[in-house]
PDB file of C-alpha atoms and ligand atoms in Angstrom:
ATOM      1  CA  UNK A 110     -15.290  -0.549 -25.939  1.00  0.00           C
ATOM      2  CA  UNK A 111     -15.268   2.316 -23.441  1.00  0.00           C
ATOM      3  CA  UNK A 112     -15.401   1.323 -19.792  1.00  0.00           C
ATOM      4  CA  UNK A 113     -18.460   2.517 -17.886  1.00  0.00           C
ATOM      5  CA  UNK A 114     -16.498   3.624 -14.825  1.00  0.00           C
ATOM      6  CA  UNK A 115     -12.900   4.576 -14.151  1.00  0.00           C
ATOM      7  CA  UNK A 116     -11.179   1.867 -12.124  1.00  0.00           C
ATOM      8  CA  UNK A 117      -9.054   2.398  -9.041  1.00  0.00           C
ATOM      9  CA  UNK A 118      -6.962  -0.332  -7.442  1.00  0.00           C
ATOM     10  CA  UNK A 119      -5.865   0.133  -3.828  1.00  0.00           C
ATOM     11  CA  UNK A 120      -3.460  -1.911  -1.711  1.00  0.00           C
ATOM     12  CA  UNK A 121      -4.060  -1.851   2.041  1.00  0.00           C
ATOM     13  CA  UNK A 122      -2.924  -3.314   5.332  1.00  0.00           C
ATOM     14  CA  UNK A 123       0.225  -5.188   6.241  1.00  0.00           C
ATOM     15  CA  UNK A 124       1.732  -8.225   4.590  1.00  0.00           C
ATOM     16  CA  UNK A 125       2.846 -11.321   6.483  1.00  0.00           C
ATOM     17  CA  UNK A 126       6.040 -13.104   5.631  1.00  0.00           C
ATOM     18  CA  UNK A 127       5.946 -16.599   7.050  1.00  0.00           C
ATOM     19  CA  UNK A 128       8.940 -18.634   8.176  1.00  0.00           C
ATOM     20  CA  UNK A 129       6.689 -21.570   8.994  1.00  0.00           C
ATOM     21  CA  UNK A 130       2.890 -22.004   9.123  1.00  0.00           C
ATOM     22  CA  UNK A 131       2.606 -20.364  12.563  1.00  0.00           C
ATOM     23  CA  UNK A 132       5.343 -17.699  12.566  1.00  0.00           C
ATOM     24  CA  UNK A 133       5.721 -14.600  10.457  1.00  0.00           C
ATOM     25  CA  UNK A 134       7.275 -11.133  10.138  1.00  0.00           C
ATOM     26  CA  UNK A 135       4.817  -8.252   9.843  1.00  0.00           C
ATOM     27  CA  UNK A 136       3.966  -4.747  11.112  1.00  0.00           C
ATOM     28  CA  UNK A 137       1.102  -3.016  12.958  1.00  0.00           C
ATOM     29  CA  UNK A 138      -0.770  -1.678   9.900  1.00  0.00           C
ATOM     30  CA  UNK A 139      -4.550  -2.052  10.305  1.00  0.00           C
ATOM     31  CA  UNK A 140      -5.528  -1.122   6.740  1.00  0.00           C
ATOM     32  CA  UNK A 141      -7.734   1.787   7.858  1.00  0.00           C
ATOM     33  CA  UNK A 142      -6.251   4.359   5.468  1.00  0.00           C
ATOM     34  CA  UNK A 143      -6.652   2.116   2.411  1.00  0.00           C
ATOM     35  CA  UNK A 144     -10.187   1.078   3.370  1.00  0.00           C
ATOM     36  CA  UNK A 145     -11.130   4.756   3.868  1.00  0.00           C
ATOM     37  CA  UNK A 146      -9.806   5.596   0.390  1.00  0.00           C
ATOM     38  CA  UNK A 147     -11.779   2.676  -1.049  1.00  0.00           C
ATOM     39  CA  UNK A 148     -14.965   4.066   0.520  1.00  0.00           C
ATOM     40  CA  UNK A 149     -14.202   7.569  -0.795  1.00  0.00           C
ATOM     41  CA  UNK A 150     -13.532   6.134  -4.265  1.00  0.00           C
ATOM     42  CA  UNK A 151     -16.924   4.350  -4.349  1.00  0.00           C
ATOM     43  CA  UNK A 152     -18.579   7.639  -3.331  1.00  0.00           C
ATOM     44  CA  UNK A 153     -16.885   9.269  -6.328  1.00  0.00           C
ATOM     45  CA  UNK A 154     -18.282   6.647  -8.693  1.00  0.00           C
ATOM     46  CA  UNK A 155     -15.108   4.630  -9.307  1.00  0.00           C
ATOM     47  CA  UNK A 156     -15.038   0.887  -9.814  1.00  0.00           C
ATOM     48  CA  UNK A 157     -12.894  -0.102  -6.818  1.00  0.00           C
ATOM     49  CA  UNK A 158     -10.669  -3.113  -6.228  1.00  0.00           C
ATOM     50  CA  UNK A 159      -9.085  -3.346  -2.798  1.00  0.00           C
ATOM     51  CA  UNK A 160      -6.164  -5.728  -2.373  1.00  0.00           C
ATOM     52  CA  UNK A 161      -5.937  -6.316   1.360  1.00  0.00           C
ATOM     53  CA  UNK A 162      -3.345  -7.981   3.547  1.00  0.00           C
ATOM     54  CA  UNK A 163      -4.564  -9.658   6.765  1.00  0.00           C
ATOM     55  CA  UNK A 164      -6.791  -7.036   8.432  1.00  0.00           C
ATOM     56  CA  UNK A 165      -9.910  -7.111  10.610  1.00  0.00           C
ATOM     57  CA  UNK A 166     -11.995  -4.563   8.694  1.00  0.00           C
ATOM     58  CA  UNK A 167     -15.327  -4.838   6.932  1.00  0.00           C
ATOM     59  CA  UNK A 168     -15.237  -4.385   3.183  1.00  0.00           C
ATOM     60  CA  UNK A 169     -16.811  -1.029   2.217  1.00  0.00           C
ATOM     61  CA  UNK A 170     -20.016  -1.383   0.187  1.00  0.00           C
ATOM     62  CA  UNK A 171     -19.522  -1.685  -3.547  1.00  0.00           C
ATOM     63  CA  UNK A 172     -15.837  -2.657  -3.299  1.00  0.00           C
ATOM     64  CA  UNK A 173     -14.322  -5.770  -4.849  1.00  0.00           C
ATOM     65  CA  UNK A 174     -11.881  -7.145  -2.276  1.00  0.00           C
ATOM     66  CA  UNK A 175      -8.989  -9.508  -2.908  1.00  0.00           C
ATOM     67  CA  UNK A 176      -7.386 -10.959   0.230  1.00  0.00           C
ATOM     68  CA  UNK A 177      -3.683 -11.743   0.195  1.00  0.00           C
ATOM     69  CA  UNK A 178      -1.098 -12.640   2.812  1.00  0.00           C
ATOM     70  CA  UNK A 179       2.437 -12.045   1.542  1.00  0.00           C
ATOM     71  CA  UNK A 180       4.084  -9.218  -0.404  1.00  0.00           C
ATOM     72  CA  UNK A 181       4.581 -11.494  -3.386  1.00  0.00           C
ATOM     73  CA  UNK A 182       0.878 -12.399  -3.428  1.00  0.00           C
ATOM     74  CA  UNK A 183      -0.037  -8.714  -3.111  1.00  0.00           C
ATOM     75  CA  UNK A 184       2.346  -7.853  -5.936  1.00  0.00           C
ATOM     76  CA  UNK A 185       0.914 -10.505  -8.274  1.00  0.00           C
ATOM     77  CA  UNK A 186      -2.661  -9.358  -7.593  1.00  0.00           C
ATOM     78  CA  UNK A 187      -1.662  -5.695  -8.021  1.00  0.00           C
ATOM     79  CA  UNK A 188      -0.014  -6.291 -11.400  1.00  0.00           C
ATOM     80  CA  UNK A 189      -3.026  -8.260 -12.632  1.00  0.00           C
ATOM     81  CA  UNK A 190      -5.596  -5.694 -11.446  1.00  0.00           C
ATOM     82  CA  UNK A 191      -3.580  -2.644 -12.541  1.00  0.00           C
ATOM     83  CA  UNK A 192      -3.610  -3.762 -16.185  1.00  0.00           C
ATOM     84  CA  UNK A 193      -7.167  -2.485 -16.642  1.00  0.00           C
ATOM     85  CA  UNK A 194      -6.996   0.303 -14.027  1.00  0.00           C
ATOM     86  CA  UNK A 195      -6.870   4.087 -14.325  1.00  0.00           C
ATOM     87  CA  UNK A 196      -5.439   4.728 -10.878  1.00  0.00           C
ATOM     88  CA  UNK A 197      -3.304   2.609  -8.555  1.00  0.00           C
ATOM     89  CA  UNK A 198      -3.028   3.750  -4.928  1.00  0.00           C
ATOM     90  CA  UNK A 199      -0.544   1.947  -2.672  1.00  0.00           C
ATOM     91  CA  UNK A 200      -1.341   2.389   1.008  1.00  0.00           C
ATOM     92  CA  UNK A 201      -0.161  -1.062   2.102  1.00  0.00           C
ATOM     93  CA  UNK A 202       2.645  -1.359   4.632  1.00  0.00           C
ATOM     94  CA  UNK A 203       4.460  -4.010   2.649  1.00  0.00           C
ATOM     95  CA  UNK A 204       7.122  -6.000   4.515  1.00  0.00           C
ATOM     96  CA  UNK A 205      10.407  -5.132   2.824  1.00  0.00           C
ATOM     97  CA  UNK A 206      12.022  -8.473   3.669  1.00  0.00           C
ATOM     98  CA  UNK A 207      10.868 -12.075   3.955  1.00  0.00           C
ATOM     99  CA  UNK A 208      12.516 -15.161   5.394  1.00  0.00           C
ATOM    100  CA  UNK A 209      14.671 -16.838   2.749  1.00  0.00           C
ATOM    101  CA  UNK A 210      12.867 -20.121   3.464  1.00  0.00           C
ATOM    102  CA  UNK A 211       9.388 -20.973   4.677  1.00  0.00           C
ATOM    103  CA  UNK A 212       9.110 -24.414   6.298  1.00  0.00           C
ATOM    104  CA  UNK A 213       6.114 -26.548   5.373  1.00  0.00           C
ATOM    105  CA  UNK A 214       5.513 -27.517   9.016  1.00  0.00           C
ATOM    106  CA  UNK A 215       5.994 -25.785  12.357  1.00  0.00           C
ATOM    107  CA  UNK A 216       9.677 -25.617  13.197  1.00  0.00           C
ATOM    108  CA  UNK A 217      10.764 -26.987  16.563  1.00  0.00           C
ATOM    109  CA  UNK A 218      12.624 -24.499  18.759  1.00  0.00           C
ATOM    110  CA  UNK A 219      15.878 -26.397  18.480  1.00  0.00           C
ATOM    111  CA  UNK A 220      15.607 -26.609  14.690  1.00  0.00           C
ATOM    112  CA  UNK A 221      15.724 -22.822  14.507  1.00  0.00           C
ATOM    113  CA  UNK A 222      18.834 -20.702  14.360  1.00  0.00           C
ATOM    114  CA  UNK A 223      19.245 -17.431  16.247  1.00  0.00           C
ATOM    115  CA  UNK A 224      19.989 -15.825  12.886  1.00  0.00           C
ATOM    116  CA  UNK A 225      17.160 -15.526  10.370  1.00  0.00           C
ATOM    117  CA  UNK A 226      18.219 -15.244   6.736  1.00  0.00           C
ATOM    118  CA  UNK A 227      16.085 -12.686   4.876  1.00  0.00           C
ATOM    119  CA  UNK A 228      15.636 -11.783   1.215  1.00  0.00           C
ATOM    120  CA  UNK A 229      14.158  -8.592  -0.265  1.00  0.00           C
ATOM    121  CA  UNK A 230      10.524  -8.464  -1.270  1.00  0.00           C
ATOM    122  CA  UNK A 231       9.477  -6.807  -4.522  1.00  0.00           C
ATOM    123  CA  UNK A 232       8.530  -3.124  -4.397  1.00  0.00           C
ATOM    124  CA  UNK A 233       4.921  -3.305  -5.595  1.00  0.00           C
ATOM    125  CA  UNK A 234       4.683   0.290  -6.814  1.00  0.00           C
ATOM    126  CA  UNK A 235       7.935  -0.016  -8.766  1.00  0.00           C
ATOM    127  CA  UNK A 236       6.814  -3.344 -10.209  1.00  0.00           C
ATOM    128  CA  UNK A 237       3.446  -1.909 -11.314  1.00  0.00           C
ATOM    129  CA  UNK A 238       5.267   1.059 -12.836  1.00  0.00           C
ATOM    130  CA  UNK A 239       7.773  -1.111 -14.715  1.00  0.00           C
ATOM    131  CA  UNK A 240       5.512  -3.952 -15.814  1.00  0.00           C
ATOM    132  CA  UNK A 241       2.108  -2.299 -16.289  1.00  0.00           C
ATOM    133  CA  UNK A 242       2.447   1.477 -16.745  1.00  0.00           C
ATOM    134  CA  UNK A 243       5.559   1.296 -18.939  1.00  0.00           C
ATOM    135  CA  UNK A 244       4.301  -1.775 -20.802  1.00  0.00           C
ATOM    136  CA  UNK A 245       0.838  -1.064 -22.158  1.00  0.00           C
ATOM    137  CA  UNK A 246      -1.216   0.921 -19.640  1.00  0.00           C
ATOM    138  CA  UNK A 247       0.683   4.211 -19.965  1.00  0.00           C
ATOM    139  CA  UNK A 248      -2.247   6.339 -18.700  1.00  0.00           C
ATOM    140  CA  UNK A 249      -2.185   4.597 -15.326  1.00  0.00           C
ATOM    141  CA  UNK A 250      -1.729   7.115 -12.491  1.00  0.00           C
ATOM    142  CA  UNK A 251       0.289   5.948  -9.484  1.00  0.00           C
ATOM    143  CA  UNK A 252      -0.165   7.299  -5.966  1.00  0.00           C
ATOM    144  CA  UNK A 253       1.902   6.283  -2.942  1.00  0.00           C
ATOM    145  CA  UNK A 254       2.158   6.795   0.776  1.00  0.00           C
ATOM    146  CA  UNK A 255       5.242   7.432   2.863  1.00  0.00           C
ATOM    147  CA  UNK A 256       5.019   6.531   6.522  1.00  0.00           C
ATOM    148  CA  UNK A 257       8.070   8.001   8.182  1.00  0.00           C
ATOM    149  CA  UNK A 258       9.279   8.661  11.683  1.00  0.00           C
ATOM    150  CA  UNK A 259      10.545  12.227  12.021  1.00  0.00           C
ATOM    151  CA  UNK A 260      10.543  14.654   9.082  1.00  0.00           C
ATOM    152  CA  UNK A 261       8.721  12.830   6.258  1.00  0.00           C
ATOM    153  CA  UNK A 262       9.160  15.422   3.486  1.00  0.00           C
ATOM    154  CA  UNK A 263      12.628  14.642   2.036  1.00  0.00           C
ATOM    155  CA  UNK A 264      12.100  10.897   2.036  1.00  0.00           C
ATOM    156  CA  UNK A 265       8.659  11.277   0.486  1.00  0.00           C
ATOM    157  CA  UNK A 266       9.945  13.494  -2.340  1.00  0.00           C
ATOM    158  CA  UNK A 267      12.608  10.894  -3.159  1.00  0.00           C
ATOM    159  CA  UNK A 268      10.026   8.074  -3.171  1.00  0.00           C
ATOM    160  CA  UNK A 269       7.683  10.116  -5.380  1.00  0.00           C
ATOM    161  CA  UNK A 270      10.485  10.419  -7.968  1.00  0.00           C
ATOM    162  CA  UNK A 271      11.837   6.907  -7.713  1.00  0.00           C
ATOM    163  CA  UNK A 272       8.459   5.194  -7.880  1.00  0.00           C
ATOM    164  CA  UNK A 273       7.108   7.295 -10.781  1.00  0.00           C
ATOM    165  CA  UNK A 274       4.179   8.714  -8.769  1.00  0.00           C
ATOM    166  CA  UNK A 275       1.745  11.535  -9.538  1.00  0.00           C
ATOM    167  CA  UNK A 276       1.776  12.369  -5.856  1.00  0.00           C
ATOM    168  CA  UNK A 277       2.707  10.903  -2.512  1.00  0.00           C
ATOM    169  CA  UNK A 278       0.939  11.244   0.820  1.00  0.00           C
ATOM    170  CA  UNK A 279       3.480  11.605   3.599  1.00  0.00           C
ATOM    171  CA  UNK A 280       2.914  11.268   7.285  1.00  0.00           C
ATOM    172  CA  UNK A 281       4.923  11.019  10.449  1.00  0.00           C
ATOM    173  CA  UNK A 282       3.577   7.826  12.038  1.00  0.00           C
ATOM    174  CA  UNK A 283       4.840   8.914  15.461  1.00  0.00           C
ATOM    175  CA  UNK A 284       2.843  12.206  15.408  1.00  0.00           C
ATOM    176  CA  UNK A 285      -0.173  12.554  17.733  1.00  0.00           C
ATOM    177  CA  UNK A 286      -3.397  11.415  16.019  1.00  0.00           C
ATOM    178  CA  UNK A 287      -1.511   9.891  13.074  1.00  0.00           C
ATOM    179  CA  UNK A 288      -0.177   6.548  11.972  1.00  0.00           C
ATOM    180  CA  UNK A 289      -0.995   2.884  12.429  1.00  0.00           C
ATOM    181  CA  UNK A 290      -4.461   2.098  13.741  1.00  0.00           C
ATOM    182  CA  UNK A 291      -5.511   5.714  14.398  1.00  0.00           C
ATOM    183  CA  UNK A 292      -8.851   6.890  12.986  1.00  0.00           C
ATOM    184  CA  UNK A 293      -7.276  10.241  12.108  1.00  0.00           C
ATOM    185  CA  UNK A 294      -4.148  11.221  10.244  1.00  0.00           C
ATOM    186  CA  UNK A 295      -2.090  14.330   9.573  1.00  0.00           C
ATOM    187  CA  UNK A 296      -0.545  14.251   6.122  1.00  0.00           C
ATOM    188  CA  UNK A 297       1.376  16.333   3.624  1.00  0.00           C
ATOM    189  CA  UNK A 298       0.703  15.738  -0.066  1.00  0.00           C
ATOM    190  CA  UNK A 299       3.679  16.227  -2.408  1.00  0.00           C
ATOM    191  CA  UNK A 300       3.238  16.032  -6.154  1.00  0.00           C
ATOM    192  CA  UNK A 301       5.714  15.208  -8.916  1.00  0.00           C
ATOM    193  CA  UNK A 302       6.076  18.919  -9.756  1.00  0.00           C
ATOM    194  CA  UNK A 303       7.316  19.714  -6.253  1.00  0.00           C
ATOM    195  CA  UNK A 304       4.047  21.256  -4.999  1.00  0.00           C
ATOM    196  CA  UNK A 305       3.323  20.564  -1.380  1.00  0.00           C
ATOM    197  CA  UNK A 306       0.087  20.762   0.621  1.00  0.00           C
ATOM    198  CA  UNK A 307      -0.158  20.127   4.360  1.00  0.00           C
ATOM    199  CA  UNK A 308      -3.608  19.012   5.510  1.00  0.00           C
ATOM    200  CA  UNK A 309      -4.902  19.581   9.028  1.00  0.00           C
ATOM    201  CA  UNK A 310      -5.485  16.633  11.377  1.00  0.00           C
ATOM    202  CA  UNK A 311      -8.605  14.940  10.023  1.00  0.00           C
ATOM    203  CA  UNK A 312     -10.298  11.557   9.782  1.00  0.00           C
ATOM    204  CA  UNK A 313      -8.826   8.994   7.410  1.00  0.00           C
ATOM    205  CA  UNK A 314     -12.104   9.091   5.469  1.00  0.00           C
ATOM    206  CA  UNK A 315     -11.777  12.882   5.033  1.00  0.00           C
ATOM    207  CA  UNK A 316      -8.196  12.361   3.818  1.00  0.00           C
ATOM    208  CA  UNK A 317      -9.429   9.638   1.470  1.00  0.00           C
ATOM    209  CA  UNK A 318     -11.945  12.089   0.023  1.00  0.00           C
ATOM    210  CA  UNK A 319      -9.223  14.727  -0.488  1.00  0.00           C
ATOM    211  CA  UNK A 320      -7.019  12.163  -2.215  1.00  0.00           C
ATOM    212  CA  UNK A 321      -9.859  11.058  -4.483  1.00  0.00           C
ATOM    213  CA  UNK A 322     -10.642  14.661  -5.411  1.00  0.00           C
ATOM    214  CA  UNK A 323      -6.997  15.101  -6.488  1.00  0.00           C
ATOM    215  CA  UNK A 324      -7.165  11.875  -8.465  1.00  0.00           C
TER     216      UNK A 324
HETATM  217  O1  LIG B1687       8.157   1.331   2.192  1.00  0.00           O
HETATM  218  P1  LIG B1687       8.158   2.651   1.488  1.00  0.00           P
HETATM  219  O2  LIG B1687       8.297   3.798   2.439  1.00  0.00           O
HETATM  220  O3  LIG B1687       9.100   2.679   0.321  1.00  0.00           O
HETATM  221  O4  LIG B1687       6.670   2.810   0.907  1.00  0.00           O
HETATM  222  C1  LIG B1687       6.309   3.888   0.117  1.00  0.00           C
HETATM  223  C2  LIG B1687       5.199   3.468  -0.801  1.00  0.00           C
HETATM  224  O5  LIG B1687       5.587   2.307  -1.542  1.00  0.00           O
HETATM  225  C3  LIG B1687       3.877   3.099  -0.150  1.00  0.00           C
HETATM  226  O6  LIG B1687       2.867   3.601  -1.002  1.00  0.00           O
HETATM  227  C4  LIG B1687       3.886   1.575  -0.127  1.00  0.00           C
HETATM  228  O7  LIG B1687       2.575   1.029  -0.188  1.00  0.00           O
HETATM  229  C5  LIG B1687       4.664   1.261  -1.377  1.00  0.00           C
HETATM  230  N1  LIG B1687       5.449   0.016  -1.283  1.00  0.00           N
HETATM  231  C6  LIG B1687       5.195  -1.001  -2.186  1.00  0.00           C
HETATM  232  N2  LIG B1687       5.930  -2.163  -2.121  1.00  0.00           N
HETATM  233  C7  LIG B1687       6.894  -2.316  -1.196  1.00  0.00           C
HETATM  234  C8  LIG B1687       7.159  -1.279  -0.267  1.00  0.00           C
HETATM  235  C9  LIG B1687       6.404  -0.135  -0.346  1.00  0.00           C
HETATM  236  O8  LIG B1687       4.295  -0.851  -3.040  1.00  0.00           O
HETATM  237  N3  LIG B1687       7.599  -3.446  -1.146  1.00  0.00           N
END
């Protein structure tokens, strides 16, 4: 049976990697870019699922939202939702590492060591590529973001290749009007063919609309 609407799945916000119930590793992502893309995708008539880390944003109208905390939870939800999706857009600032152990109760200061053992988290885009796109849903289009400090272009081109993306949206998070928490962003879009387009400083919603028109 043909689906009524094309489906887009978006990851947004940070993840939290707990070492006990009250302490975690995370980053300053607010989720604004992902939520703006979700709004733009609804405007375009997509069925939209937004997988959100802990953020303080209202869910855009018409969006199905799945709340998660850790990278592993986000990854599991992403794999599940991507199976029936047409487009997967990863805007989340996923924590690359997590504490090797998470205590069931709050650790006392003197139970903690000054050295925290970490283990790598899964790369969600790579996991979706390997376990969904290459295993059944081959038409799935993957889109990523690259938040860099300094010149984002080289790093972004490498990530576009390595993660099997159609295109990647690169930005320098230290640039004026860009990055975590800002309502605007200045991005460069690089596609898998090596084409590159620099957009002017604009609102995250306007960028979301540009991304959705490319999709
Ligand atoms: O962290 P990195 O710069 O590699 O992120 C690039 C892209 O990969 C982003 O779209 C981000 O959402 C995604 N990513 C991911 N899982 C990770 C790390 C990053 O999906 N563990």
